[in-house]
Short mmCIF file of C-alpha atoms and ligand atoms in Angstrom, two decimals:
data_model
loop_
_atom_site.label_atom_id
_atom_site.label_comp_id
_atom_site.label_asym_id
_atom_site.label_seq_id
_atom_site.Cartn_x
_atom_site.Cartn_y
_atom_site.Cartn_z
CA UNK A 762 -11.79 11.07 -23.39
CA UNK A 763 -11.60 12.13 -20.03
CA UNK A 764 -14.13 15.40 -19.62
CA UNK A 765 -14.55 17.74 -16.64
CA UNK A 766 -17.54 20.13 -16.87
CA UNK A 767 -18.00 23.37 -14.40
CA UNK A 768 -21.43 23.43 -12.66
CA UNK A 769 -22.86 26.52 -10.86
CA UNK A 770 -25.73 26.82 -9.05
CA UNK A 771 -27.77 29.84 -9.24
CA UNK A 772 -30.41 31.01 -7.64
CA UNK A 773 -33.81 29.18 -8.71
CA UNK A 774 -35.54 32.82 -8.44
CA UNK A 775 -34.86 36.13 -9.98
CA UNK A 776 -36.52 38.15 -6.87
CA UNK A 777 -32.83 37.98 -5.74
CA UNK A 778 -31.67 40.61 -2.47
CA UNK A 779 -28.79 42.05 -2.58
CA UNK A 780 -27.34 42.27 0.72
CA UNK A 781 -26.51 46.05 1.11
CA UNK A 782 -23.02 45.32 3.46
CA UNK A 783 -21.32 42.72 1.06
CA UNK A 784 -22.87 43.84 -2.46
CA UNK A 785 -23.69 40.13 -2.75
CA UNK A 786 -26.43 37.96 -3.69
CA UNK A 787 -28.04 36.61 0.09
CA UNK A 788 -28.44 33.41 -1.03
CA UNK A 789 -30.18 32.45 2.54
CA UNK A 790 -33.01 30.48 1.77
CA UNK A 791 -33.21 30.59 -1.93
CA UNK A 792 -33.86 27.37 -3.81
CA UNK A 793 -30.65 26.34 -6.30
CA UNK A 794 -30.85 25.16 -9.37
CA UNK A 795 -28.02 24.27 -12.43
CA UNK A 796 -27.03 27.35 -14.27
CA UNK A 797 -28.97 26.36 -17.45
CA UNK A 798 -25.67 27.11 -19.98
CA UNK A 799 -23.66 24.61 -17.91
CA UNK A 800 -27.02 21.52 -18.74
CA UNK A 801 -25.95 22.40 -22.45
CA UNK A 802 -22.09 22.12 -21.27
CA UNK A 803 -23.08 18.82 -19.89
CA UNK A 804 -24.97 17.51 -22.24
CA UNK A 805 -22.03 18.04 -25.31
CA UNK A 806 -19.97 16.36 -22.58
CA UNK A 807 -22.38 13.32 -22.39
CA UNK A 808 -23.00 12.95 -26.22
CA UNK A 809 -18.94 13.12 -26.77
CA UNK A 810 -18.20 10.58 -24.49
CA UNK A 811 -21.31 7.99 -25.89
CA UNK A 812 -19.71 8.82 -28.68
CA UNK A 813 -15.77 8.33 -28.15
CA UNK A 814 -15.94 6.95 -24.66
CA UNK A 815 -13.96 8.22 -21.84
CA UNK A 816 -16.06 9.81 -18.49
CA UNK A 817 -17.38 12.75 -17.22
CA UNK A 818 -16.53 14.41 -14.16
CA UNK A 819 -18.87 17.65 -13.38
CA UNK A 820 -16.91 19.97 -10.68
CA UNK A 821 -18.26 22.90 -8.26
CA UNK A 822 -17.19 25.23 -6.58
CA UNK A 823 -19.37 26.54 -3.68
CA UNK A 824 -20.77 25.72 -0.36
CA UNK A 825 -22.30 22.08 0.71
CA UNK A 826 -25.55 22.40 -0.84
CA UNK A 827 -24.24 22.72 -4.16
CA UNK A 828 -23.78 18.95 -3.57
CA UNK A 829 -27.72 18.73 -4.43
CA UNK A 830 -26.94 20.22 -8.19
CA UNK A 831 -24.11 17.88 -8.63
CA UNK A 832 -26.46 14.81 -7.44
CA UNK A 833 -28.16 16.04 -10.47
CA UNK A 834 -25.89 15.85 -13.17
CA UNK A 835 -24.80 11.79 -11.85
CA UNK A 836 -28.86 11.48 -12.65
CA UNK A 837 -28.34 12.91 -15.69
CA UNK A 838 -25.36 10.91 -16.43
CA UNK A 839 -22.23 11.99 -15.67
CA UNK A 840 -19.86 9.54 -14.13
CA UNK A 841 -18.61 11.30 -10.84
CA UNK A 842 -18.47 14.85 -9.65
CA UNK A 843 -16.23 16.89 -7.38
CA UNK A 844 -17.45 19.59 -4.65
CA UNK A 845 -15.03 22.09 -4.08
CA UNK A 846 -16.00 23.76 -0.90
CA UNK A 847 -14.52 25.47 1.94
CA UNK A 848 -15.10 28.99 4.28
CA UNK A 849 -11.72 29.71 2.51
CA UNK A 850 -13.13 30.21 -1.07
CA UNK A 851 -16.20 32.61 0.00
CA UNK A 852 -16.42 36.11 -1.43
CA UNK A 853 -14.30 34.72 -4.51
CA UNK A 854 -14.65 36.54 -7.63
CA UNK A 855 -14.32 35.52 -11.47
CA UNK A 856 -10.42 35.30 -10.88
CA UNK A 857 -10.26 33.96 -7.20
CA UNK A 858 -13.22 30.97 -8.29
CA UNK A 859 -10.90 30.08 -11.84
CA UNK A 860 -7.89 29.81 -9.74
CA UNK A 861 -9.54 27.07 -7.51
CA UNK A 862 -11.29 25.47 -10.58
CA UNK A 863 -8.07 24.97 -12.45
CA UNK A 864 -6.14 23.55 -9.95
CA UNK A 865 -9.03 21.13 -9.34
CA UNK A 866 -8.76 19.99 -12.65
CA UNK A 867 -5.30 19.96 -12.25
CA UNK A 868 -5.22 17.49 -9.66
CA UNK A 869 -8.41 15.19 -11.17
CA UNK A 870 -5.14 15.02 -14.26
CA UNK A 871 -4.91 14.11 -17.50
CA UNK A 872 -8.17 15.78 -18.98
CA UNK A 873 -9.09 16.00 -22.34
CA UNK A 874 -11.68 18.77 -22.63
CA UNK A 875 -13.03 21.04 -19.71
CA UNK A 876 -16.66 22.43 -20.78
CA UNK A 877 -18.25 25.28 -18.86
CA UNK A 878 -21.46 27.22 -19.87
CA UNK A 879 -21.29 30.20 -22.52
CA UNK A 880 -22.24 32.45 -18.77
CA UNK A 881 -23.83 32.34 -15.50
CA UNK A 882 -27.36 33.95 -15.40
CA UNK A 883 -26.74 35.25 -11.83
CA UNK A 884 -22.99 37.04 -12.18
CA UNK A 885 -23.49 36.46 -15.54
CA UNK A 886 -19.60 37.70 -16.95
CA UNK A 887 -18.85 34.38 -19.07
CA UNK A 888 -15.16 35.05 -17.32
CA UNK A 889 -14.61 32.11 -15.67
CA UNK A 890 -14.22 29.61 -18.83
CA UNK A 891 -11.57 32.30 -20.44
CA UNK A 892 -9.59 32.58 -17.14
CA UNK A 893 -9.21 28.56 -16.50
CA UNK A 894 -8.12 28.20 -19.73
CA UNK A 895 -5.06 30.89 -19.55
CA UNK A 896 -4.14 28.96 -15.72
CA UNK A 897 -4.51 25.37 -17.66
CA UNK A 898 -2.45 27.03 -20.32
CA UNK A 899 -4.63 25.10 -22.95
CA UNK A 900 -6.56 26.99 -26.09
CA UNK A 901 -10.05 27.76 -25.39
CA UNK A 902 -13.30 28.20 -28.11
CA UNK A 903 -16.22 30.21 -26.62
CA UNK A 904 -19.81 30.22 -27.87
CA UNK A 905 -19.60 26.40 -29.23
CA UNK A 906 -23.26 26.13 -30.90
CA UNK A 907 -22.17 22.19 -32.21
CA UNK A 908 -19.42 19.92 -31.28
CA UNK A 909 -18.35 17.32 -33.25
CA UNK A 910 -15.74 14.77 -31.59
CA UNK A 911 -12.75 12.69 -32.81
CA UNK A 912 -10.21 10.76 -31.34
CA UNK A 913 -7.72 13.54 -31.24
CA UNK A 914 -9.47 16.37 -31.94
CA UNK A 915 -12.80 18.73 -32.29
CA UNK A 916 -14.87 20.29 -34.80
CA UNK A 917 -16.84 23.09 -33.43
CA UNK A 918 -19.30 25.37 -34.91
CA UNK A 919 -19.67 28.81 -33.51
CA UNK A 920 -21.59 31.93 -34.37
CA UNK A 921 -21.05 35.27 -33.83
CA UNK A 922 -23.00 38.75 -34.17
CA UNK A 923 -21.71 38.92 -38.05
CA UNK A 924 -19.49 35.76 -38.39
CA UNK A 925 -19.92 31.72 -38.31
CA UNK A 926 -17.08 29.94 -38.08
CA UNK A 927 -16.06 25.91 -37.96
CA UNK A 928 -13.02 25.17 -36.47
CA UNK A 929 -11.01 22.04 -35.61
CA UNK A 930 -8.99 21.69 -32.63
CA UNK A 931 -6.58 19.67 -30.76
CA UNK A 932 -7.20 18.15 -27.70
CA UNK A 933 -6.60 19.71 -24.94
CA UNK A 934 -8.99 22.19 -25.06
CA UNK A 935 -11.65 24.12 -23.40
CA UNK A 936 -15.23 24.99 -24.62
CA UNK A 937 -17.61 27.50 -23.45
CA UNK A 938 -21.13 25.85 -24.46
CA UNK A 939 -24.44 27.88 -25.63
CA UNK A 940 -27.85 27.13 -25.58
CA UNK A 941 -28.38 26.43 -29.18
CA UNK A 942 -25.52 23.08 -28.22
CA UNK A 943 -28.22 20.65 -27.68
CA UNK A 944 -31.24 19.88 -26.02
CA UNK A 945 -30.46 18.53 -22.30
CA UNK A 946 -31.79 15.47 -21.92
CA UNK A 947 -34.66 14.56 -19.00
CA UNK A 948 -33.63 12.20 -15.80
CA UNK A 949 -35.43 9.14 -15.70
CA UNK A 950 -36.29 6.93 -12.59
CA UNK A 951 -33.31 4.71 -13.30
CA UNK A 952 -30.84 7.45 -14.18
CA UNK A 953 -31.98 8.67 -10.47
CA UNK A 954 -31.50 5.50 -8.79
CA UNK A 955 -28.19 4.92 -10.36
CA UNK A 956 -27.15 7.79 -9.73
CA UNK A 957 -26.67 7.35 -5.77
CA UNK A 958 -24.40 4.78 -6.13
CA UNK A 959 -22.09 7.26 -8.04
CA UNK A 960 -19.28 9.20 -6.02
CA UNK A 961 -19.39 13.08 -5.07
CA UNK A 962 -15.98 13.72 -3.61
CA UNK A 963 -15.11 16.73 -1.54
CA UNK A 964 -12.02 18.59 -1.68
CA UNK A 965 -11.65 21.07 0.59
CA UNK A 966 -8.62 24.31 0.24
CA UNK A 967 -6.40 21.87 2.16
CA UNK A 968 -6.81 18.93 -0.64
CA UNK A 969 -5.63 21.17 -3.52
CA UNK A 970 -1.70 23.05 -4.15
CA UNK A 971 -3.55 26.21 -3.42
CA UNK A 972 -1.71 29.47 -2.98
CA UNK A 973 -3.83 31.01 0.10
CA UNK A 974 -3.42 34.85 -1.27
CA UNK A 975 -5.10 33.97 -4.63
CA UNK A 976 -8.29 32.25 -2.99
CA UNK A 977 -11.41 33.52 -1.60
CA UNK A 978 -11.28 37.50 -0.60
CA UNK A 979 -7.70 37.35 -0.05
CA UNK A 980 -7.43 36.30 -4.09
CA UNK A 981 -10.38 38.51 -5.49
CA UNK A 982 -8.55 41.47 -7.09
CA UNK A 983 -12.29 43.43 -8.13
CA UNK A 984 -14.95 44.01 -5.69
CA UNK A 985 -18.39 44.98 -6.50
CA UNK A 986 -19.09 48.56 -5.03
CA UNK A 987 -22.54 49.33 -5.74
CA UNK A 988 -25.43 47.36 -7.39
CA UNK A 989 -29.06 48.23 -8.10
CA UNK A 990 -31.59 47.11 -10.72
CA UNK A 991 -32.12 49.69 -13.48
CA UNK A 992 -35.03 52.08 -13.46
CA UNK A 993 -38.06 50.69 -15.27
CA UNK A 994 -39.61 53.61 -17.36
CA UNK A 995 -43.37 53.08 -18.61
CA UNK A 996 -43.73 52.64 -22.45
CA UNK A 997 -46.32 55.72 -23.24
CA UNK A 998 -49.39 54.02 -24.79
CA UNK A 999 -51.48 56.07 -27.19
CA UNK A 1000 -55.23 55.15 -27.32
CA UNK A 1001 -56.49 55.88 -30.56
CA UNK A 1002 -60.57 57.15 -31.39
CA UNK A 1003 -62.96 54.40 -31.36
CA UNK A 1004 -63.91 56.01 -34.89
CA UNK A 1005 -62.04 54.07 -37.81
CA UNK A 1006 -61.75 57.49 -39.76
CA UNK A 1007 -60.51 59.50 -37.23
CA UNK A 1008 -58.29 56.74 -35.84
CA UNK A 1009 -56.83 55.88 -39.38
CA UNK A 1010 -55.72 60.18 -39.50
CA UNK A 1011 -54.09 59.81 -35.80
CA UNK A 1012 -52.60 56.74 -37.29
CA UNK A 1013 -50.97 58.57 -40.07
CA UNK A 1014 -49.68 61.74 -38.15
CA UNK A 1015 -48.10 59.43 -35.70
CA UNK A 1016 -46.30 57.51 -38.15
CA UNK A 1017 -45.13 60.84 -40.00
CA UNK A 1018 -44.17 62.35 -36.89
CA UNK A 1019 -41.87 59.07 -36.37
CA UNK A 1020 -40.73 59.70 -40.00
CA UNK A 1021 -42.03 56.26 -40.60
CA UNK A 1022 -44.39 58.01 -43.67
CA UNK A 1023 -43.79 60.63 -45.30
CA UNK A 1024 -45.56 63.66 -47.04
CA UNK A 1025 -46.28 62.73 -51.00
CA UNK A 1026 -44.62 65.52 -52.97
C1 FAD B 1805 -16.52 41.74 -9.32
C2 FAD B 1805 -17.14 40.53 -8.69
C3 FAD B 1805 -17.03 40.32 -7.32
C4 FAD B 1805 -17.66 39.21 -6.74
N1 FAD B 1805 -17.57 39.03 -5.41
C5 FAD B 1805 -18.18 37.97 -4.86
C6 FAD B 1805 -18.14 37.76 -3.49
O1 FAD B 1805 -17.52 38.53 -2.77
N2 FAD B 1805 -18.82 36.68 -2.95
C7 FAD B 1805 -19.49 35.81 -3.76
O2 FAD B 1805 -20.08 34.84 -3.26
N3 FAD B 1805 -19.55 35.98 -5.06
C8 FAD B 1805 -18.91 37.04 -5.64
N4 FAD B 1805 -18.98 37.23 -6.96
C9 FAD B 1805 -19.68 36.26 -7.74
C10 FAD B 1805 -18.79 35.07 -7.98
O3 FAD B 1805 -17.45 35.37 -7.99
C11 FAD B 1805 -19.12 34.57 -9.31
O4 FAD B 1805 -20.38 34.01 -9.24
C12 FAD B 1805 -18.13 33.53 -9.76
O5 FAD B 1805 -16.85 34.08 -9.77
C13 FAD B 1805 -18.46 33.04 -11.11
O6 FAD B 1805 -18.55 34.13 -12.00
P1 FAD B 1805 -19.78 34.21 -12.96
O7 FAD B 1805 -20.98 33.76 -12.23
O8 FAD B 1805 -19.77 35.52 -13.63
O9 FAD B 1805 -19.40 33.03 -13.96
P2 FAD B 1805 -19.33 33.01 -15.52
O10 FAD B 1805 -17.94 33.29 -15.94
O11 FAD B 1805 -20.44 33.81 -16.13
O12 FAD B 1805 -19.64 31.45 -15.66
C14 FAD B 1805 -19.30 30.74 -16.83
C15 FAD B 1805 -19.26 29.28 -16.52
O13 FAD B 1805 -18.19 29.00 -15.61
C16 FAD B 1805 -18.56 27.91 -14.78
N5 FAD B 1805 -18.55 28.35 -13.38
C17 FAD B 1805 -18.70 29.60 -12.89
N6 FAD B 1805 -18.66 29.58 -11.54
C18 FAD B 1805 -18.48 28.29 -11.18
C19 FAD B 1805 -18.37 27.63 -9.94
N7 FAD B 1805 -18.43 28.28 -8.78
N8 FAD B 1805 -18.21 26.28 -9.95
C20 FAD B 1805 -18.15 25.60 -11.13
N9 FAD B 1805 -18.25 26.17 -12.33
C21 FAD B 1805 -18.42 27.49 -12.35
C22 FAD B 1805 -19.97 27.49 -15.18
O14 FAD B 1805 -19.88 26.44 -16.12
C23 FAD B 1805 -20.51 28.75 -15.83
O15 FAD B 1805 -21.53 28.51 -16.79
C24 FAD B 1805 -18.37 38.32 -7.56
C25 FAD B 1805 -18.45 38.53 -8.94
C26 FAD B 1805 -17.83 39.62 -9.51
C27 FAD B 1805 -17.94 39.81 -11.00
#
């Protein structure tokens, strides 16, 4: 089974600036690590193909130094990995960044099953998945929790706020993974010295049958205006009296005044 899994990296810090001109992360000097949904993604990927053989291809899109994150998932065990990076794809949003993913995939051909994490936990809309699927024109299943694989086809468990459902499905497909998928695996010292000898290949706008109006900027139909962290307000503490009696009756007029107790008739 031939497997392509969507990496991000995110910022390895959530003291994140916002720079004020482009309503965008300044991601100048912070560290990068995997999106921790897309280790989960990974990780299904890795188990299916021990499991049914076939290889796994993680893909990114971003700027060089997402190469380090990719390194990463070859130590972890995924066959190769693709960098998707060019000026031309900066300030892409949710649509703009699907486009270039799917026709990535497009061009890597014939895949099986594309897995991307349920969300990022910087932009954090869990778009991207949905939107690849429509441009791959293959049916999608969000929120996989378990994945079981067959030749031909899946069975995946997912649960929702009031509903758990198991559902088979025919290959191709893509999955958007959760945390409860697995447990990602550790690297070890000869995952990490494998790894180097595995490829990361560039492609760069000019590789891929890119339309330039629906990349980058150009492509980006929504553009964030404003953005500001909510307003922390202090939980009011109340300090009850140091004597048990009296503290017992504050006790019990706060909890009637929250209608928690009421009067005995
Ligand atoms: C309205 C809006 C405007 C934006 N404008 C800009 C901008 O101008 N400049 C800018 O730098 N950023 C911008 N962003 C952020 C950037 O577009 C998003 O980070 C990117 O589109 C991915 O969206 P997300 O993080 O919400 O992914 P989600 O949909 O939450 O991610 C789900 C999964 O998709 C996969 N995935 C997501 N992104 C990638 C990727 N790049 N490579 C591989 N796999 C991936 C991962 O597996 C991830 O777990 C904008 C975001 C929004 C919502």
């Amino acid at each position: 089974m031939k497997i392509v899994v969507g990496i991000k990296q995110v910022p390895e810090t959530t003291n994140v600036k916002i720079n004020e001109k482009t309503k965008n992360i300044d991601r100048r000097g912070l560290g990068g690590v995997i999106n921790s949904y897309d280790l989960h993604a990974l990780q299904a990927a890795l188990m299916i193909r021990d499991q049914v053989g076939g290889e796994v291809i993680t893909l990114s899109m971003g700027p060089d130094d997402f190469a380090v994150s990719l390194q990463e998932t070859l130590a972890l065990g995924a066959d190769k990995a693709v960098l998707l990076s060019d000026r031309a794809f900066a300030g892409a949003d949710t649509l703009a960044t699907a486009y270039v993913l799917g026709e990535a995939i497009k061009k890597i051909g014939d895949v099986d099953l594309v897995m991307v994490g349920q969300q990022s936990v910087d932009a954090d809309t869990g778009q991207v998945g949905p939107i690849i699927a429509e441009m791959l024109n293959v049916p999608q299943v969000t929120y996989a929790d378990k994945i079981e694989a067959f030749e031909d086809h899946l069975v995946i468990d997912r649960k929702l706020e009031n509903v758990e459902q198991t559902i088979t499905a025919k290959l191709p497909i893509l999955l958007t993974a959760t945390d409860k998928a697995n447990n990602p695996k550790y690297k070890n010292v000869v995952e990490i010295a494998k790894s180097f000898d595995k490829p990361i290949i560039t492609w760069h706008a000019s590789d891929l049958n890119l339309d330039e109006q629906r990349v980058g900027q150009a492509g980006s139909p929504t553009i964030v205006r404003s953005i500001s962290e909510p307003k922390k307000v202090a939980k009011k503490n109340h300090r009850l009296s140091d004597d048990p009696v009296t503290a017992a009756r504050e006790l019990v007029d706060i909890l009637k005044q929250k209608n928690i107790l009421t009067e005995d008739k």
